[in-house]
Coordinates of N, CA and C in Angstrom, one line a residue:
X38 N 32.7 33.1 29.0 CA 33.4 34.4 29.0 C 34.0 34.6 30.4
X39 N 35.3 34.9 30.5 CA 35.9 35.1 31.8 C 36.0 36.6 32.0
X40 N 35.5 37.1 33.2 CA 35.5 38.5 33.4 C 36.0 38.8 34.9
X41 N 36.3 40.1 35.1 CA 36.8 40.5 36.4 C 35.7 41.5 36.9
X42 N 35.1 41.3 38.0 CA 34.1 42.2 38.5 C 34.7 43.4 39.1
X43 N 34.2 44.6 38.8 CA 34.7 45.8 39.3 C 33.8 46.4 40.4
X44 N 32.6 45.8 40.5 CA 31.6 46.2 41.6 C 31.0 45.0 42.1
X45 N 30.3 45.1 43.2 CA 29.6 43.9 43.7 C 28.3 43.7 42.9
X46 N 28.1 42.5 42.4 CA 27.0 42.1 41.7 C 26.2 41.0 42.4
X47 N 24.9 41.2 42.8 CA 24.2 40.2 43.6 C 24.2 38.9 42.8
X48 N 24.3 37.8 43.6 CA 24.3 36.4 43.1 C 25.4 36.1 42.2
X49 N 26.4 36.9 42.1 CA 27.5 36.6 41.2 C 28.9 36.8 41.9
X50 N 29.1 37.9 42.6 CA 30.4 38.0 43.3 C 30.7 39.4 43.7
X51 N 31.8 39.6 44.3 CA 32.2 40.9 44.8 C 33.3 41.5 43.9
X52 N 33.6 42.8 44.1 CA 34.6 43.4 43.3 C 36.0 42.7 43.4
X53 N 36.6 42.5 42.3 CA 37.9 41.8 42.3 C 37.8 40.3 42.0
X54 N 36.6 39.7 42.0 CA 36.4 38.3 41.7 C 36.5 38.1 40.2
X55 N 37.2 37.0 39.9 CA 37.2 36.5 38.5 C 36.2 35.4 38.3
X56 N 35.2 35.7 37.5 CA 34.1 34.7 37.3 C 33.9 34.4 35.9
X57 N 33.2 33.3 35.6 CA 32.9 32.8 34.3 C 31.4 33.0 34.1
X58 N 31.0 33.8 33.1 CA 29.6 34.0 32.8 C 29.3 33.7 31.3
X59 N 28.0 33.7 31.0 CA 27.7 33.5 29.6 C 28.0 34.7 28.8
X60 N 28.4 34.5 27.5 CA 28.9 35.6 26.7 C 27.9 36.7 26.6
X61 N 26.6 36.5 26.4 CA 25.6 37.6 26.3 C 25.5 38.4 27.5
X62 N 25.5 37.8 28.7 CA 25.4 38.4 30.0 C 26.6 39.4 30.2
X63 N 27.7 38.9 29.8 CA 29.0 39.7 30.0 C 29.0 40.8 29.0
X64 N 28.8 40.6 27.7 CA 28.9 41.6 26.7 C 27.8 42.6 26.7
X65 N 26.5 42.2 27.0 CA 25.4 43.0 26.9 C 25.0 43.7 28.2
X66 N 25.4 43.2 29.4 CA 25.1 43.9 30.6 C 26.2 44.3 31.5
X67 N 27.1 43.3 31.9 CA 28.1 43.6 32.8 C 29.2 44.6 32.3
X68 N 29.7 44.4 31.1 CA 30.7 45.3 30.5 C 30.2 46.7 30.2
X69 N 29.0 46.8 29.5 CA 28.5 48.2 29.3 C 28.1 49.0 30.5
X70 N 27.6 48.3 31.6 CA 27.3 49.0 32.8 C 28.5 49.3 33.7
X71 N 29.7 48.9 33.3 CA 30.9 49.1 34.0 C 31.0 48.3 35.3
X72 N 30.2 47.2 35.4 CA 30.3 46.3 36.5 C 31.4 45.3 36.4
X73 N 32.0 45.2 35.2 CA 33.1 44.2 35.0 C 34.0 44.7 33.9
X74 N 35.1 44.0 33.8 CA 36.0 44.2 32.7 C 36.4 42.8 32.2
X75 N 36.8 42.8 30.9 CA 37.2 41.5 30.3 C 38.5 41.0 31.0
X76 N 38.6 39.7 31.2 CA 39.8 39.2 31.9 C 40.9 39.1 30.9
X77 N 42.1 39.7 31.3 CA 43.3 39.5 30.5 C 44.4 39.3 31.5
X78 N 45.6 39.0 31.0 CA 46.7 38.8 31.9 C 47.1 40.1 32.6
X79 N 47.0 41.2 31.9 CA 47.2 42.6 32.5 C 46.2 43.0 33.4
X80 N 45.0 42.5 33.2 CA 43.9 42.8 34.1 C 44.0 42.2 35.5
X81 N 44.9 41.2 35.6 CA 45.2 40.6 36.9 C 45.8 41.6 37.9
X82 N 46.5 42.6 37.4 CA 47.1 43.6 38.2 C 45.9 44.4 38.8
X83 N 44.9 44.7 38.0 CA 43.8 45.5 38.5 C 43.0 44.7 39.5
X84 N 42.9 43.4 39.3 CA 42.3 42.5 40.3 C 43.0 42.6 41.7
X85 N 44.3 42.6 41.7 CA 45.0 42.7 42.9 C 44.8 44.1 43.6
X86 N 44.7 45.2 42.9 CA 44.4 46.5 43.5 C 43.0 46.6 44.0
X87 N 42.1 46.0 43.3 CA 40.7 46.0 43.8 C 40.5 45.2 45.1
X88 N 41.2 44.0 45.1 CA 41.1 43.2 46.3 C 41.8 43.9 47.5
X89 N 42.9 44.6 47.3 CA 43.6 45.3 48.4 C 42.6 46.4 48.9
X90 N 41.9 47.1 48.0 CA 41.0 48.2 48.5 C 39.8 47.6 49.2
X91 N 39.3 46.4 48.7 CA 38.2 45.8 49.4 C 38.7 45.3 50.8
X92 N 39.9 44.7 50.9 CA 40.3 44.2 52.2 C 40.5 45.4 53.2
X93 N 40.8 46.5 52.7 CA 41.0 47.7 53.7 C 39.6 48.1 54.2
X94 N 38.6 48.0 53.4 CA 37.3 48.5 53.9 C 36.4 47.4 54.4
X95 N 36.7 46.2 54.2 CA 35.9 45.0 54.6 C 36.1 44.7 56.1
X96 N 35.0 44.2 56.7 CA 35.1 43.8 58.1 C 35.8 42.4 58.1
X97 N 36.9 42.3 58.9 CA 37.9 41.3 58.7 C 37.4 39.9 59.2
X98 N 36.7 39.8 60.3 CA 36.4 38.5 60.7 C 35.0 38.4 61.3
X99 N 34.5 37.2 61.6 CA 33.2 37.0 62.1 C 32.9 37.7 63.5
X100 N 33.9 37.7 64.3 CA 33.7 38.3 65.7 C 33.6 39.8 65.5
X101 N 34.3 40.4 64.7 CA 34.2 41.9 64.4 C 32.8 42.2 63.8
X102 N 32.4 41.3 62.9 CA 31.0 41.6 62.3 C 29.9 41.4 63.3
X103 N 30.1 40.5 64.2 CA 29.0 40.3 65.3 C 29.1 41.5 66.3
X104 N 30.3 42.1 66.6 CA 30.4 43.2 67.4 C 29.7 44.4 66.8
X105 N 30.0 44.6 65.5 CA 29.3 45.8 64.8 C 27.8 45.6 64.7
X106 N 27.4 44.3 64.5 CA 25.9 44.1 64.5 C 25.3 44.4 65.8
X107 N 25.9 44.1 66.9 CA 25.4 44.5 68.2 C 25.3 46.0 68.4
X108 N 26.3 46.7 67.9 CA 26.3 48.2 68.0 C 25.2 48.8 67.1
X109 N 24.9 48.2 66.0 CA 23.8 48.6 65.1 C 22.5 48.4 65.7
X110 N 22.3 47.3 66.4 CA 21.0 47.0 67.1 C 20.7 48.1 68.1
X111 N 21.7 48.6 68.8 CA 21.5 49.7 69.8 C 21.4 51.1 69.2
X112 N 21.6 51.2 67.9 CA 21.6 52.5 67.3 C 20.2 52.9 67.0
X113 N 19.8 54.2 67.3 CA 18.5 54.7 67.0 C 18.8 55.7 65.8
X114 N 18.7 55.3 64.6 CA 18.9 56.1 63.4 C 17.6 56.9 63.2
X115 N 17.8 58.2 62.9 CA 16.6 59.1 62.8 C 16.9 60.0 61.6
X116 N 15.9 60.1 60.7 CA 16.1 61.0 59.5 C 14.9 61.9 59.5
X117 N 15.2 63.2 59.4 CA 14.1 64.3 59.2 C 14.1 64.7 57.8
X118 N 12.9 64.5 57.1 CA 12.9 64.8 55.7 C 11.7 65.7 55.4
X119 N 11.8 66.4 54.3 CA 10.7 67.3 53.9 C 9.5 66.4 53.3
X120 N 8.3 66.8 53.7 CA 7.2 66.0 53.3 C 6.1 66.9 52.6
X121 N 5.2 66.3 51.9 CA 4.1 67.0 51.2 C 2.8 66.6 51.9
X122 N 1.8 66.6 51.2 CA 0.5 66.2 51.7 C 0.5 64.7 52.0
X123 N -0.2 64.3 53.0 CA -0.3 62.9 53.4 C 1.0 62.2 53.8
X124 N 1.9 63.0 54.3 CA 3.2 62.6 54.9 C 4.0 61.8 53.8
X125 N 3.9 62.2 52.6 CA 4.7 61.6 51.5 C 6.0 62.4 51.4
X126 N 7.1 61.8 51.2 CA 8.4 62.5 51.2 C 8.6 63.1 49.8
X127 N 9.3 64.2 49.7 CA 9.8 64.7 48.4 C 11.0 63.9 48.1
X128 N 10.9 63.0 47.1 CA 12.0 62.1 46.8 C 11.9 60.9 47.7
X129 N 13.1 60.2 48.0 CA 13.0 59.0 48.8 C 14.3 59.0 49.6
X130 N 14.4 58.1 50.6 CA 15.5 57.9 51.4 C 16.4 56.8 50.8
X131 N 17.7 57.1 50.6 CA 18.6 56.2 49.9 C 19.6 55.6 51.0
X132 N 20.4 54.7 50.5 CA 21.4 54.0 51.4 C 22.4 55.0 51.9
X133 N 22.7 56.1 51.1 CA 23.6 57.1 51.6 C 23.0 57.9 52.8
X134 N 21.7 58.2 52.7 CA 21.0 58.8 53.8 C 21.0 58.0 55.1
X135 N 20.9 56.7 54.9 CA 20.8 55.8 56.0 C 22.2 55.7 56.7
X136 N 23.3 55.7 55.9 CA 24.6 55.6 56.4 C 24.9 56.9 57.2
X137 N 24.5 58.0 56.7 CA 24.7 59.3 57.3 C 23.9 59.4 58.6
X138 N 22.7 58.9 58.7 CA 21.9 58.9 59.9 C 22.5 58.0 61.0
X139 N 23.1 56.8 60.6 CA 23.7 55.9 61.5 C 25.0 56.6 62.1
X140 N 25.7 57.3 61.2 CA 26.9 58.0 61.7 C 26.6 59.1 62.7
X141 N 25.5 59.9 62.4 CA 25.1 61.0 63.2 C 24.6 60.5 64.6
X142 N 24.0 59.3 64.6 CA 23.5 58.7 65.8 C 24.6 58.1 66.7
X143 N 25.8 58.1 66.2 CA 26.9 57.6 67.0 C 27.1 56.1 66.7
X144 N 26.6 55.6 65.6 CA 26.7 54.1 65.3 C 28.1 53.9 64.6
X145 N 28.3 52.6 64.3 CA 29.6 52.3 63.6 C 29.6 52.7 62.2
X146 N 30.8 52.8 61.6 CA 30.9 53.1 60.2 C 30.5 51.9 59.4
X147 N 29.6 52.1 58.4 CA 29.2 51.1 57.5 C 29.3 51.5 56.1
X148 N 29.4 50.5 55.2 CA 29.6 50.8 53.8 C 28.2 50.9 53.2
X149 N 28.0 51.9 52.4 CA 26.6 52.1 51.8 C 26.2 51.0 50.9
X150 N 27.2 50.3 50.3 CA 26.9 49.2 49.4 C 26.3 48.0 50.2
X151 N 26.5 47.9 51.5 CA 26.1 46.8 52.3 C 24.7 47.0 52.8
X152 N 24.1 48.2 52.7 CA 22.8 48.6 53.3 C 21.7 48.0 52.3
X153 N 20.8 47.3 52.9 CA 19.7 46.7 52.2 C 18.4 47.3 52.7
X154 N 17.8 48.2 51.9 CA 16.5 48.9 52.3 C 15.4 47.9 51.9
X155 N 14.3 48.0 52.8 CA 13.2 47.1 52.5 C 12.5 47.3 51.2
X156 N 12.4 48.5 50.8 CA 11.8 49.0 49.5 C 12.2 50.4 49.4
X157 N 11.7 51.1 48.4 CA 12.0 52.6 48.4 C 11.2 53.2 49.6
X158 N 11.9 54.0 50.4 CA 11.3 54.7 51.5 C 10.8 56.0 51.0
X159 N 9.5 56.2 50.9 CA 8.9 57.4 50.4 C 7.8 58.0 51.3
X160 N 7.7 57.5 52.5 CA 6.7 58.1 53.4 C 7.3 58.0 54.9
X161 N 6.7 58.8 55.7 CA 7.1 58.9 57.1 C 6.7 57.6 57.8
X162 N 7.6 57.2 58.8 CA 7.3 56.0 59.6 C 8.6 55.3 60.1
X163 N 8.4 54.1 60.6 CA 9.6 53.3 61.1 C 9.8 52.2 60.2
X164 N 11.1 52.0 59.8 CA 11.4 50.9 58.8 C 12.5 50.0 59.4
X165 N 12.5 48.7 59.0 CA 13.5 47.8 59.4 C 14.5 47.8 58.3
X166 N 15.8 48.2 58.6 CA 16.9 48.2 57.6 C 17.9 47.1 58.0
X167 N 18.4 46.4 57.0 CA 19.4 45.4 57.3 C 20.7 45.8 56.6
X168 N 21.8 45.3 57.2 CA 23.1 45.6 56.7 C 23.9 44.3 56.6
X169 N 24.3 43.9 55.5 CA 25.1 42.6 55.3 C 26.5 42.9 55.6
X170 N 27.0 42.6 56.9 CA 28.3 42.9 57.3 C 29.3 41.9 56.9
X171 N 28.9 40.6 56.8 CA 29.7 39.5 56.6 C 28.9 38.4 55.9
X172 N 29.4 37.5 55.2 CA 28.5 36.5 54.6 C 27.6 35.7 55.5
X173 N 28.0 35.7 56.8 CA 27.3 35.0 57.8 C 26.5 35.9 58.8
X174 N 26.8 37.2 58.7 CA 26.2 38.1 59.7 C 25.4 39.2 58.9
X175 N 24.1 39.4 59.3 CA 23.3 40.5 58.8 C 22.7 41.2 60.0
X176 N 23.0 42.5 60.1 CA 22.5 43.2 61.2 C 21.2 44.0 60.8
X177 N 20.3 44.0 61.7 CA 19.0 44.8 61.5 C 18.9 45.8 62.5
X178 N 18.3 47.0 62.1 CA 18.0 48.0 63.0 C 16.8 48.8 62.5
X179 N 16.3 49.7 63.4 CA 15.1 50.5 63.1 C 15.6 51.8 62.6
X180 N 14.9 52.3 61.6 CA 15.1 53.6 61.0 C 13.9 54.4 61.2
X181 N 13.9 55.5 61.9 CA 12.8 56.4 62.1 C 12.8 57.6 61.1
X182 N 11.8 57.7 60.3 CA 11.7 58.8 59.3 C 10.6 59.7 59.8
X183 N 10.9 61.0 60.1 CA 9.9 62.0 60.6 C 9.8 63.2 59.6
X184 N 8.7 63.9 59.6 CA 8.6 65.0 58.8 C 9.3 66.3 59.4
X185 N 9.8 67.1 58.5 CA 10.5 68.3 58.9 C 9.3 69.3 59.2
X186 N 9.6 70.3 60.1 CA 8.6 71.3 60.4 C 8.3 72.1 59.2
X187 N 7.1 72.4 58.9 CA 6.7 73.2 57.7 C 6.7 74.7 58.1
X188 N 7.1 75.5 57.2 CA 7.0 76.9 57.4 C 5.6 77.4 57.2
X189 N 5.2 78.4 57.9 CA 3.9 79.0 57.7 C 4.0 79.9 56.6
X190 N 2.9 80.0 55.8 CA 2.8 80.8 54.6 C 2.4 82.2 55.0

């Protein structure tokens, strides 16, 4: 089955790629989840628009990716979150929170879809976060999660 990816799918491709997958995988997972559309001649126009949008937000070359990686290494991202007993967070830290923390710390603009969290961050501490900037460049930086001050009762 030939499909057009509308979102990035790990181990398959990026948005705008035309890929060949097994019928069941396409019909039962990719199409219902909205991760892909069936390939048609008219769908080729949508492929072109998706690729233009991706090119506008993508890091263009290897040198630029390495420069952004160096900026990220120097960035001290810090998140203050509400905690309960035992320094457990209410909820968890998401990729959107990480991008916002990097932006507030004066770091470079990064796409939330490129952020790879080690696991779900649900407690206070220091975490290693990686960002896949380019197929050949992955930047790593430290993320500090601290508890917010509690109000007295």
